[in-house]
PDB file of C-alpha atoms in Angstrom:
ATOM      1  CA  UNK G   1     -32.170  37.375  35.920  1.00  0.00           C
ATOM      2  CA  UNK G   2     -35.226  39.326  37.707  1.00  0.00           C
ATOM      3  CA  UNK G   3     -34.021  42.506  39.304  1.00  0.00           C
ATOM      4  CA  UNK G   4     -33.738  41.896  43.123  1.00  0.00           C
ATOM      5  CA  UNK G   5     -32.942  44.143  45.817  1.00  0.00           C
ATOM      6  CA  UNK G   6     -31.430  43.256  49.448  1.00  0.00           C
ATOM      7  CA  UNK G   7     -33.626  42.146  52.008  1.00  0.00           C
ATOM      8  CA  UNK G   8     -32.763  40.961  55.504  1.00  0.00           C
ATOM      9  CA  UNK G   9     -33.499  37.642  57.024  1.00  0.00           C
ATOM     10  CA  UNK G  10     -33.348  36.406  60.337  1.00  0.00           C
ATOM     11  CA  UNK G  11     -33.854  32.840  61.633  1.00  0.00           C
ATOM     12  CA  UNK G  12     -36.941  31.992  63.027  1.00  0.00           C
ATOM     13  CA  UNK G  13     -37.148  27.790  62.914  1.00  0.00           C
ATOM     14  CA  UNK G  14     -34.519  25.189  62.643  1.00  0.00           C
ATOM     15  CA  UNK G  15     -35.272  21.805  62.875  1.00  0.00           C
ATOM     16  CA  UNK G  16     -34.713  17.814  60.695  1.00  0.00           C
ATOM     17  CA  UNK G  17     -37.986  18.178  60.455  1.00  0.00           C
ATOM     18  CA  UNK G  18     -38.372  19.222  56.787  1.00  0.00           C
ATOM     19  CA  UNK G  19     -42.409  18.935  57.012  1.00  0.00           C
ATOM     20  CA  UNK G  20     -42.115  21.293  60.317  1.00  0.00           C
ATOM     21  CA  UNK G  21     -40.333  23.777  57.976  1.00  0.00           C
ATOM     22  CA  UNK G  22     -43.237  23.822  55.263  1.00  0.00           C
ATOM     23  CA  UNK G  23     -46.197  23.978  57.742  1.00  0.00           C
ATOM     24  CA  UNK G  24     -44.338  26.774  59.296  1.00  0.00           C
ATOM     25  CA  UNK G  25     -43.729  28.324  56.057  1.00  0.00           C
ATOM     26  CA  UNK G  26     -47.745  27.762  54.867  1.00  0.00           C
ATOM     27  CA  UNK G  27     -48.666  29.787  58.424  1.00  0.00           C
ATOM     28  CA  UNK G  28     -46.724  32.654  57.346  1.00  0.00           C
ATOM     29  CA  UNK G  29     -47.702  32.680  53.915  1.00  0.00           C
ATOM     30  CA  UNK G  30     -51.428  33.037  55.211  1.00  0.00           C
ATOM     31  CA  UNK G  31     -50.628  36.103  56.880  1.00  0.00           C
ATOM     32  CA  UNK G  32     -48.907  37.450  53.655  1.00  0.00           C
ATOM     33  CA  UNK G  33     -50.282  39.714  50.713  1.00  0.00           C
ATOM     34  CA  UNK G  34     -49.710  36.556  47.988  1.00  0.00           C
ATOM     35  CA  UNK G  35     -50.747  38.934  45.239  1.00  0.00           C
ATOM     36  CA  UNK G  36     -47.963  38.333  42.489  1.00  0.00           C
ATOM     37  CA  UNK G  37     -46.686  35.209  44.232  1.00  0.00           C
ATOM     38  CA  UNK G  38     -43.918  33.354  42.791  1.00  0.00           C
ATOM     39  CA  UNK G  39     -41.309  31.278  43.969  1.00  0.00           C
ATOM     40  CA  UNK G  40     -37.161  31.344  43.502  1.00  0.00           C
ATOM     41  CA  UNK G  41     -35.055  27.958  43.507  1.00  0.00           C
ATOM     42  CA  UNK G  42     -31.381  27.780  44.198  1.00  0.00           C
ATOM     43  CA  UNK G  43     -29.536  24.601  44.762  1.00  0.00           C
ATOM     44  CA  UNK G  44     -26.096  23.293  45.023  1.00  0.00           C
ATOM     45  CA  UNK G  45     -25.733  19.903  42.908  1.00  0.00           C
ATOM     46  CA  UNK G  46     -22.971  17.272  43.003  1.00  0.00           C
ATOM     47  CA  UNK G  47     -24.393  14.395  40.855  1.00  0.00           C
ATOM     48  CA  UNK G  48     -26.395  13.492  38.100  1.00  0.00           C
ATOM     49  CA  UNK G  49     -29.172  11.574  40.070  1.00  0.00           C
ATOM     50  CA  UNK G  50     -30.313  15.298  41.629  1.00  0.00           C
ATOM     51  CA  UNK G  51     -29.235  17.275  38.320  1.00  0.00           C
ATOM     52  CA  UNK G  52     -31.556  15.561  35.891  1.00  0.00           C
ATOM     53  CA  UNK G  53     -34.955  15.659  37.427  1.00  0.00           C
ATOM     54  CA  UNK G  54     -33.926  19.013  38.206  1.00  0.00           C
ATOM     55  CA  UNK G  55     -33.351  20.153  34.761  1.00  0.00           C
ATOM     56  CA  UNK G  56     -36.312  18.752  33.704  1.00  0.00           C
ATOM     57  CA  UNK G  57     -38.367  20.363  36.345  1.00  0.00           C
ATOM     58  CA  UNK G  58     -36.365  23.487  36.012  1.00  0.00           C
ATOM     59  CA  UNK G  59     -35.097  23.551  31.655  1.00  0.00           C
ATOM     60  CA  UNK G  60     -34.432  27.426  31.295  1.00  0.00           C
ATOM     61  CA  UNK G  61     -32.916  27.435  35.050  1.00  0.00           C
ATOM     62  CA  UNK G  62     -29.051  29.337  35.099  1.00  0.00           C
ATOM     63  CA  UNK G  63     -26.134  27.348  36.529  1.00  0.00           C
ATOM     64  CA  UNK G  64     -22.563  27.732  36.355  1.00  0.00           C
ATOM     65  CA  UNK G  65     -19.729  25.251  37.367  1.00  0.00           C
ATOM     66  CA  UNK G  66     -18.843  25.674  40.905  1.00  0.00           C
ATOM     67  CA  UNK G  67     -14.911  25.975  42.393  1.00  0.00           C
ATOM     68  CA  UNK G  68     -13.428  28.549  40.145  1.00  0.00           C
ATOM     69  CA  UNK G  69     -14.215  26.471  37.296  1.00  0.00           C
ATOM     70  CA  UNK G  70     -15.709  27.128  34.399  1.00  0.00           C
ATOM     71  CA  UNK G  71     -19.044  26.284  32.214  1.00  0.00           C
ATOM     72  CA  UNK G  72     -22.221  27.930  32.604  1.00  0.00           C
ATOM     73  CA  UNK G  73     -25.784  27.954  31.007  1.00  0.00           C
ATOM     74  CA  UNK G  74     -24.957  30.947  29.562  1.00  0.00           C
ATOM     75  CA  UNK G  75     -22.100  28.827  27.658  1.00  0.00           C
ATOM     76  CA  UNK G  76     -24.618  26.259  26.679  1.00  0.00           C
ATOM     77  CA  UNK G  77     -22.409  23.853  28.268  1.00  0.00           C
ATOM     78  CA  UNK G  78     -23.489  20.511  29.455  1.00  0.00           C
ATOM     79  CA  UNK G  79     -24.149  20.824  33.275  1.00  0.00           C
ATOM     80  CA  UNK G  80     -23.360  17.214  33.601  1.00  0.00           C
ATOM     81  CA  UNK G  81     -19.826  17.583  32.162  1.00  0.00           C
ATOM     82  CA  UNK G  82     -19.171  20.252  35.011  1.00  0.00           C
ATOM     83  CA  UNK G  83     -20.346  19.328  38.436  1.00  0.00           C
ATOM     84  CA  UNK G  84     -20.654  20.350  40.847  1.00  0.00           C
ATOM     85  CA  UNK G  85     -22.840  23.114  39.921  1.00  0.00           C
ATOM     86  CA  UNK G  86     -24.995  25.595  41.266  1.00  0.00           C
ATOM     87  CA  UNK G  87     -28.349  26.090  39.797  1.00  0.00           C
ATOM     88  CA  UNK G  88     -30.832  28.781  39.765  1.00  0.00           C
ATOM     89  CA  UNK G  89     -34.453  29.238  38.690  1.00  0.00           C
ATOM     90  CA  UNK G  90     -36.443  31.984  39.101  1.00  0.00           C
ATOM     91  CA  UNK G  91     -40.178  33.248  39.524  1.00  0.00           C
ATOM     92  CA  UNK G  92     -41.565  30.029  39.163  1.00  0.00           C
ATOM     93  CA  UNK G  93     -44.903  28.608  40.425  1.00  0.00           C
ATOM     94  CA  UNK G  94     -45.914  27.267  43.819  1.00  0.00           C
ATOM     95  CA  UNK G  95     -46.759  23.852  42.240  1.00  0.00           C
ATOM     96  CA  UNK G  96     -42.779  23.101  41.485  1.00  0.00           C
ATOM     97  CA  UNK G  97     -41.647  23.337  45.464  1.00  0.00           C
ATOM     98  CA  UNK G  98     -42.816  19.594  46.023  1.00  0.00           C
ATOM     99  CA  UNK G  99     -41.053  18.076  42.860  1.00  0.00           C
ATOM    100  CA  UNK G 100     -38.051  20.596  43.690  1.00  0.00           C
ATOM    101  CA  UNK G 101     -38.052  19.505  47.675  1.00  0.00           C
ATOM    102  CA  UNK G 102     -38.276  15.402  46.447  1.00  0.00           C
ATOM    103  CA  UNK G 103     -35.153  15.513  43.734  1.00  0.00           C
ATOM    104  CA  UNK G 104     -33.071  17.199  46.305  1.00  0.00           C
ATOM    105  CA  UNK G 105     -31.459  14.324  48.113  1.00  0.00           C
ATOM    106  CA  UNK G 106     -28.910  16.023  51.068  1.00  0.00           C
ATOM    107  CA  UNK G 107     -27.730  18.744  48.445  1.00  0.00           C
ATOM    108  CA  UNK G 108     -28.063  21.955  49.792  1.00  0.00           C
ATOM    109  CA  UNK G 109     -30.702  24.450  48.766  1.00  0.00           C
ATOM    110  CA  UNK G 110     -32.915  27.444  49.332  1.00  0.00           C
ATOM    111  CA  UNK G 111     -36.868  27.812  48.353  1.00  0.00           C
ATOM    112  CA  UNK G 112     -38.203  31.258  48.343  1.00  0.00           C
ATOM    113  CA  UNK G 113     -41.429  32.836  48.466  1.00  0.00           C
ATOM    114  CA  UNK G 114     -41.528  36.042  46.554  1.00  0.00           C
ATOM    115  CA  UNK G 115     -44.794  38.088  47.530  1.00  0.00           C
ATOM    116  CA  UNK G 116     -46.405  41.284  47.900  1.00  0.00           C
ATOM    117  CA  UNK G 117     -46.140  41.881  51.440  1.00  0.00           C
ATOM    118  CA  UNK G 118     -46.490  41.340  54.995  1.00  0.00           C
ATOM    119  CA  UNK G 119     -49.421  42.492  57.299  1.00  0.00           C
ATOM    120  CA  UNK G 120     -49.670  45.326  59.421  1.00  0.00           C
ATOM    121  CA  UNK G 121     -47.891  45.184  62.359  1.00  0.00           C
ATOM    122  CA  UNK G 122     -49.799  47.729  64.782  1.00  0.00           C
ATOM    123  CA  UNK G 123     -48.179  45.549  68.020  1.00  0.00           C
ATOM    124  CA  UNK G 124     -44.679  47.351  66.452  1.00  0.00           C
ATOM    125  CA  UNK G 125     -45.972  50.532  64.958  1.00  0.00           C
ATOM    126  CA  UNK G 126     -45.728  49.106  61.520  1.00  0.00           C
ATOM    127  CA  UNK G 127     -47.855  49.458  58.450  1.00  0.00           C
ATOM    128  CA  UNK G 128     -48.484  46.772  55.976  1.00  0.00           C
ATOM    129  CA  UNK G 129     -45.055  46.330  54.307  1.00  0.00           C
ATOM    130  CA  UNK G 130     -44.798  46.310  50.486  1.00  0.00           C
ATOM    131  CA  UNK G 131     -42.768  43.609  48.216  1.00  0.00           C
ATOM    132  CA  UNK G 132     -39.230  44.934  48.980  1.00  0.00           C
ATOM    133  CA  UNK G 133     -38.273  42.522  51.971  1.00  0.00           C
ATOM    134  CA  UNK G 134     -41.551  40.510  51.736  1.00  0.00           C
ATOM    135  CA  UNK G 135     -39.983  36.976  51.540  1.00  0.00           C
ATOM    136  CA  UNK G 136     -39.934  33.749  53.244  1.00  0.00           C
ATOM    137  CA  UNK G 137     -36.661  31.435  53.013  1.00  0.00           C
ATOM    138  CA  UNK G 138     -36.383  27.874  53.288  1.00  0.00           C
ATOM    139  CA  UNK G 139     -33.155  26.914  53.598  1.00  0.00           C
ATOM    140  CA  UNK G 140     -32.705  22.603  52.912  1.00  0.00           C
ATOM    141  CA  UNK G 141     -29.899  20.518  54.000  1.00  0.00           C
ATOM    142  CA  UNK G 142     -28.089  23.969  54.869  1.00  0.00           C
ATOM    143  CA  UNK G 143     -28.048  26.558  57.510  1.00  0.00           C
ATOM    144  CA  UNK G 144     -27.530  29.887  55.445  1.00  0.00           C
ATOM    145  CA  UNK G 145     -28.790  31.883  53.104  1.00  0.00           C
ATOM    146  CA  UNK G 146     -25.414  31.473  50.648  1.00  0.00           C
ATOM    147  CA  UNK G 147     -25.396  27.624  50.563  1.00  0.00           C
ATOM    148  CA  UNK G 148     -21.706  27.778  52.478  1.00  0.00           C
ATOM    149  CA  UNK G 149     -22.946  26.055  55.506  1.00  0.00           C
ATOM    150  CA  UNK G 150     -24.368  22.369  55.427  1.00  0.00           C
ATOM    151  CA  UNK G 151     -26.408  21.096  57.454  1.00  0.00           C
ATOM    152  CA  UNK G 152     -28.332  17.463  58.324  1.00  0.00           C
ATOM    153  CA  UNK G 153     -31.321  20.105  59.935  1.00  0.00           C
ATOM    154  CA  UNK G 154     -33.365  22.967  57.700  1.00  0.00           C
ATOM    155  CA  UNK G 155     -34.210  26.871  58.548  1.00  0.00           C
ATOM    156  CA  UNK G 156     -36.585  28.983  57.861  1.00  0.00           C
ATOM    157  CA  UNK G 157     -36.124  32.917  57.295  1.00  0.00           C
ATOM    158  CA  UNK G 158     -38.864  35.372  57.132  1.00  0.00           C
ATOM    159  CA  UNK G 159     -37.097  38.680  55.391  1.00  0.00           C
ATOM    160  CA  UNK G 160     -38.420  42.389  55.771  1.00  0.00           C
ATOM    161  CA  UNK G 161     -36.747  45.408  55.519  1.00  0.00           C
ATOM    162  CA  UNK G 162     -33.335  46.611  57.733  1.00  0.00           C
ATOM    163  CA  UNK G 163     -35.793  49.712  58.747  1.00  0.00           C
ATOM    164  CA  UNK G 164     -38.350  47.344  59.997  1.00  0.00           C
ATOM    165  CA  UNK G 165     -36.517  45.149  61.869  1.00  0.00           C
ATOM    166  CA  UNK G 166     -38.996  44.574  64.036  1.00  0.00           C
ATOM    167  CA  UNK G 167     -41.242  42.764  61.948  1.00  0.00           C
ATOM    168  CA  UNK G 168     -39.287  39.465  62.050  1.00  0.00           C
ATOM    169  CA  UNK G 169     -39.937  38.829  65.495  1.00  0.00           C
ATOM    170  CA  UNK G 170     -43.381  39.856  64.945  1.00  0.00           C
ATOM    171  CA  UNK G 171     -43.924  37.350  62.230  1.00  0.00           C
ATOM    172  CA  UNK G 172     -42.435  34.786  64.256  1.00  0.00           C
ATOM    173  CA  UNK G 173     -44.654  35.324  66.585  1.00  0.00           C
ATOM    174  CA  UNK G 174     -47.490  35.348  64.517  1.00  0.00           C
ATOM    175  CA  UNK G 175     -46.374  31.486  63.632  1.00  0.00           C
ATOM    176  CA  UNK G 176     -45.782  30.520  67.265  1.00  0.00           C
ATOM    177  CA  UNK G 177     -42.006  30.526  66.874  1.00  0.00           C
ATOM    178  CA  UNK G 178     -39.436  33.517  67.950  1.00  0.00           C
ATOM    179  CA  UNK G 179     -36.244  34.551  66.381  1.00  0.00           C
ATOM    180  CA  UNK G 180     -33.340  32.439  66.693  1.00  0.00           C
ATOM    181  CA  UNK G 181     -30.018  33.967  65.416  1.00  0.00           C
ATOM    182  CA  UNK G 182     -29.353  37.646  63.996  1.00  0.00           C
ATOM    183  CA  UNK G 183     -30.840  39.934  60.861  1.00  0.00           C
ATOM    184  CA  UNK G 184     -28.905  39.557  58.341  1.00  0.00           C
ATOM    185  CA  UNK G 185     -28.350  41.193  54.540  1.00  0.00           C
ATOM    186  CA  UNK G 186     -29.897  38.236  52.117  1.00  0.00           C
ATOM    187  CA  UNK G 187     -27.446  37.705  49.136  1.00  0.00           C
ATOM    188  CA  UNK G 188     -30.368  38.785  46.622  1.00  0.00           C
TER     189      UNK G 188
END
């Protein structure tokens, strides 16, 4: 697993509007430093008709049984034999979001967009802002961050660091959108 450290995110778009979400995401990407850009998957999965394109999209991804039960890639148990499961891919390309966004059905995930960093932010007193807490979050079918909260609508986070707090609602700005719930510590 790649070697993360906390960032914080706060809410800056919720709406059913999945294609909403990803035009809003693309705006802030353009603004980004997308030098060493790669992407992080994490989904939620309660049958085989999401599991299997995802595997095939995703075959090294990590996932564990979910509950308190066990089996695990790390195992190499049969994810099938186990769900629910949570699965988990990491630093992959761009390209998979689409394929990853279409096998989803309603199960809840996150797509994020792992970067070098955001803009300056003179409007704040900010400098450019290196790769720790340079992310964008799209949370699917689900309203947070940890996959605990499902949802029928989808968020998007922009993430910076708890020092430069400020920057959210800057970015949001940026985007034509504002802030819409509180900074909080991203699980990874």
């Amino acid at each position: 697993m790649a070697a993360m450290s906390n960032s914080y995110a706060q809410p800056i778009l919720r709406t059913a509007d999945l294609s909403e979400c990803l035009r809003v995401v693309e705006r802030l990407l353009r603004i980004a430093d997308l030098q060493d850009l790669e992407v992080d998957f994490e989904v939620l999965i309660s049958s085989a008709h999401v599991l299997t394109p995802l595997l095939k999209l995703f075959p090294d991804a990590e996932w564990w049984a979910e509950g308190g039960r066990s089996g695990s890639s790390a195992k190499g148990d049969d994810p099938l034999t186990h769900l629910p499961v949570r699965l988990r891919s990491w630093a992959a390309p761009v390209e998979d979001v689409g394929p990853f966004l279409d096998a989803l059905g309603s199960s809840p995930a996150t797509v994020r967009w792992d970067f070098m960093g955001w803009p300056e932010a003179p409007e704040v007193g900010l400098g450019a802002g290196g790769a720790r807490g340079a992310f964008v979050t799209l949370c699917v079918n689900v309203r947070d961050l940890e996959l605990e909260e499902p949802a029928t609508d989808h968020t998007v986070f922009v993430h910076v660091k708890q020092i430069e707090a400020e920057r959210a609602p800057w970015l949001a700005g940026q985007v034509g959108q504002q802030v819409i719930g509180d900074l909080v510590m991203a699980p990874y």
